[in-house]
Coordinates of C-alpha atoms in Angstrom, one line a residue:
M1 CA -21.6 -23.9 45.5
S2 CA -18.7 -21.5 45.7
E3 CA -16.9 -23.4 43.0
T4 CA -19.4 -22.9 40.4
I5 CA -19.9 -19.2 41.2
A6 CA -16.1 -18.8 40.8
S7 CA -16.0 -21.0 37.6
T8 CA -18.7 -18.9 36.0
A9 CA -17.3 -15.5 36.7
P10 CA -14.5 -15.4 34.4
A11 CA -16.4 -17.0 31.7
T12 CA -18.9 -13.9 31.8
T13 CA -15.9 -11.4 32.0
V14 CA -14.2 -13.0 28.9
T15 CA -17.6 -12.7 27.4
A16 CA -18.2 -9.2 28.3
A17 CA -14.8 -8.1 27.1
T18 CA -14.7 -9.7 23.6
P19 CA -17.4 -7.6 22.1
A20 CA -15.0 -4.5 22.4
T21 CA -12.2 -6.0 20.4
P22 CA -14.0 -6.5 17.3
A23 CA -15.4 -3.2 17.1
R24 CA -11.8 -1.7 17.4
G25 CA -10.3 -4.2 14.8
R26 CA -13.4 -3.0 12.4
G27 CA -12.6 0.7 12.9
A28 CA -8.9 -0.2 12.2
R29 CA -9.9 -2.2 9.0
I30 CA -12.1 0.3 7.8
A31 CA -9.6 3.1 8.4
L32 CA -6.8 1.2 6.5
R33 CA -9.2 0.7 3.7
V34 CA -9.9 4.3 3.3
V35 CA -6.1 4.9 3.3
Q36 CA -5.8 2.3 0.6
V37 CA -8.4 4.0 -1.5
L38 CA -6.8 7.6 -1.0
L39 CA -3.4 6.1 -2.0
A40 CA -4.8 4.3 -4.9
L41 CA -6.7 7.3 -6.3
F42 CA -3.2 9.3 -5.6
F43 CA -1.0 6.9 -7.7
A44 CA -3.6 6.6 -10.5
V45 CA -4.7 10.4 -10.8
A46 CA -2.0 12.5 -9.6
S47 CA 1.0 10.5 -9.9
A48 CA 0.5 8.1 -12.9
G49 CA -2.0 10.2 -14.8
P50 CA 0.3 13.0 -16.0
K51 CA 2.8 10.5 -16.9
L52 CA 0.9 8.4 -19.0
V53 CA -0.8 11.4 -21.1
G54 CA 2.6 12.8 -21.5
H55 CA 1.5 15.9 -19.4
A56 CA 4.7 18.7 -20.1
S57 CA 5.2 18.6 -16.5
A58 CA 6.1 15.0 -16.4
A59 CA 7.9 15.1 -19.7
D60 CA 10.2 17.7 -18.9
V61 CA 11.2 16.1 -15.6
F62 CA 11.8 12.8 -17.3
A63 CA 13.9 14.8 -20.1
E64 CA 16.0 16.6 -17.3
M65 CA 16.8 13.3 -15.9
G66 CA 17.8 11.7 -19.3
W67 CA 15.3 9.1 -19.1
G68 CA 12.9 10.2 -21.8
A69 CA 9.4 9.3 -22.5
T70 CA 10.3 5.7 -22.2
G71 CA 11.0 6.1 -18.5
M72 CA 8.3 8.5 -18.1
Y73 CA 5.6 5.8 -19.3
A74 CA 7.2 2.8 -17.5
I75 CA 7.3 4.7 -14.0
G76 CA 3.4 5.8 -15.0
V77 CA 2.6 2.1 -16.0
L78 CA 4.1 0.9 -12.8
E79 CA 2.1 3.5 -10.4
L80 CA -1.2 2.5 -12.5
A81 CA -0.6 -1.1 -11.8
G82 CA 0.4 -0.6 -8.1
A83 CA -2.6 1.6 -7.8
I84 CA -5.2 -0.9 -9.1
A85 CA -3.3 -3.8 -7.1
L86 CA -3.8 -1.9 -4.0
L87 CA -7.9 -2.3 -4.4
V88 CA -7.4 -6.2 -5.1
P89 CA -7.5 -8.0 -1.8
V90 CA -5.2 -10.9 -2.7
L91 CA -2.7 -8.3 -4.3
Q92 CA -2.8 -5.5 -1.6
S93 CA 0.3 -6.4 0.5
V94 CA 2.3 -6.9 -2.7
A95 CA 1.0 -3.9 -4.3
A96 CA 2.0 -1.7 -1.4
A97 CA 5.4 -3.2 -1.0
A98 CA 6.3 -2.7 -4.7
L99 CA 4.9 1.0 -4.4
S100 CA 7.2 1.3 -1.3
A101 CA 10.1 0.0 -3.5
L102 CA 9.0 2.7 -6.0
M103 CA 9.1 5.3 -3.5
V104 CA 12.5 4.5 -2.3
G105 CA 13.8 4.9 -5.9
A106 CA 11.6 8.3 -6.1
F107 CA 13.5 9.4 -2.9
V108 CA 16.9 8.7 -4.2
V109 CA 15.9 10.4 -7.5
Q110 CA 14.7 13.4 -5.7
L111 CA 18.2 13.7 -3.8
T112 CA 20.5 12.9 -6.7
Y113 CA 18.7 14.9 -9.6
F114 CA 16.8 17.5 -7.8
D115 CA 18.8 18.3 -4.6
G116 CA 16.1 16.9 -2.6
E117 CA 13.3 19.7 -3.3
Q118 CA 10.5 17.0 -3.1
A119 CA 12.5 14.2 -1.3
A120 CA 9.8 14.4 1.8
T121 CA 6.8 13.4 -0.6
P122 CA 7.8 9.8 -1.4
L123 CA 8.9 9.3 2.3
I124 CA 5.5 10.3 3.4
L125 CA 3.9 8.1 1.2
L126 CA 6.3 5.5 2.3
V127 CA 4.8 5.2 5.6
P128 CA 0.9 4.3 4.9
L129 CA 2.3 1.8 2.0
L130 CA 4.6 0.0 4.5
L131 CA 1.7 -0.1 6.9
I132 CA -0.6 -1.7 4.5
A133 CA 2.0 -4.0 3.4
R134 CA 2.4 -5.1 7.0
A135 CA -1.0 -5.3 7.9
R136 CA -2.4 -7.3 4.7
R137 CA 0.3 -9.7 4.4
A138 CA -1.8 -12.5 5.4
H139 CA -3.2 -12.1 1.7
N140 CA 0.5 -13.4 0.6
E141 CA -0.2 -16.9 1.7
D142 CA -3.6 -17.0 -0.4
L143 CA -1.6 -15.4 -3.4
L144 CA 1.0 -17.8 -3.1
R145 CA -1.4 -20.7 -3.0
R146 CA -3.2 -19.5 -6.3
V147 CA 0.3 -19.0 -8.0
R148 CA 1.4 -22.4 -6.9
G149 CA -2.1 -23.9 -8.3
R150 CA -1.8 -22.6 -11.6
R151 CA 1.6 -24.2 -12.1
G152 CA 0.8 -27.6 -10.8

């Protein structure tokens, strides 16, 4: 009889502990999703928007660097594409990694062309982007399957 009680006690303990884990995981997934949406809005509206409409503030910066309108539009398109891809489940990790690379480039540009005036901004954006890339990396396998399936 004591063996039966001992064998059921651990099962009850494990069952009681499991509901807390999904609640924490769900909260983290929601928080991560909110960060993704906020970053997507930032990249689409505040960053890509001025570049894609040729706003004077963006045009002046790219002219000062010698990149001109072509460079401005190219960066704007990359930022907008990354913003949209951040919202597509199968592309989230890749988009976050690509935008991270863009932020490394922005950091280098800030240091070399503008004496680091705004160098903190790309670094601040880099942190949540890297977290998203890591947290959503399971989607990469699905993306690879889809890409390979279309080639076969």
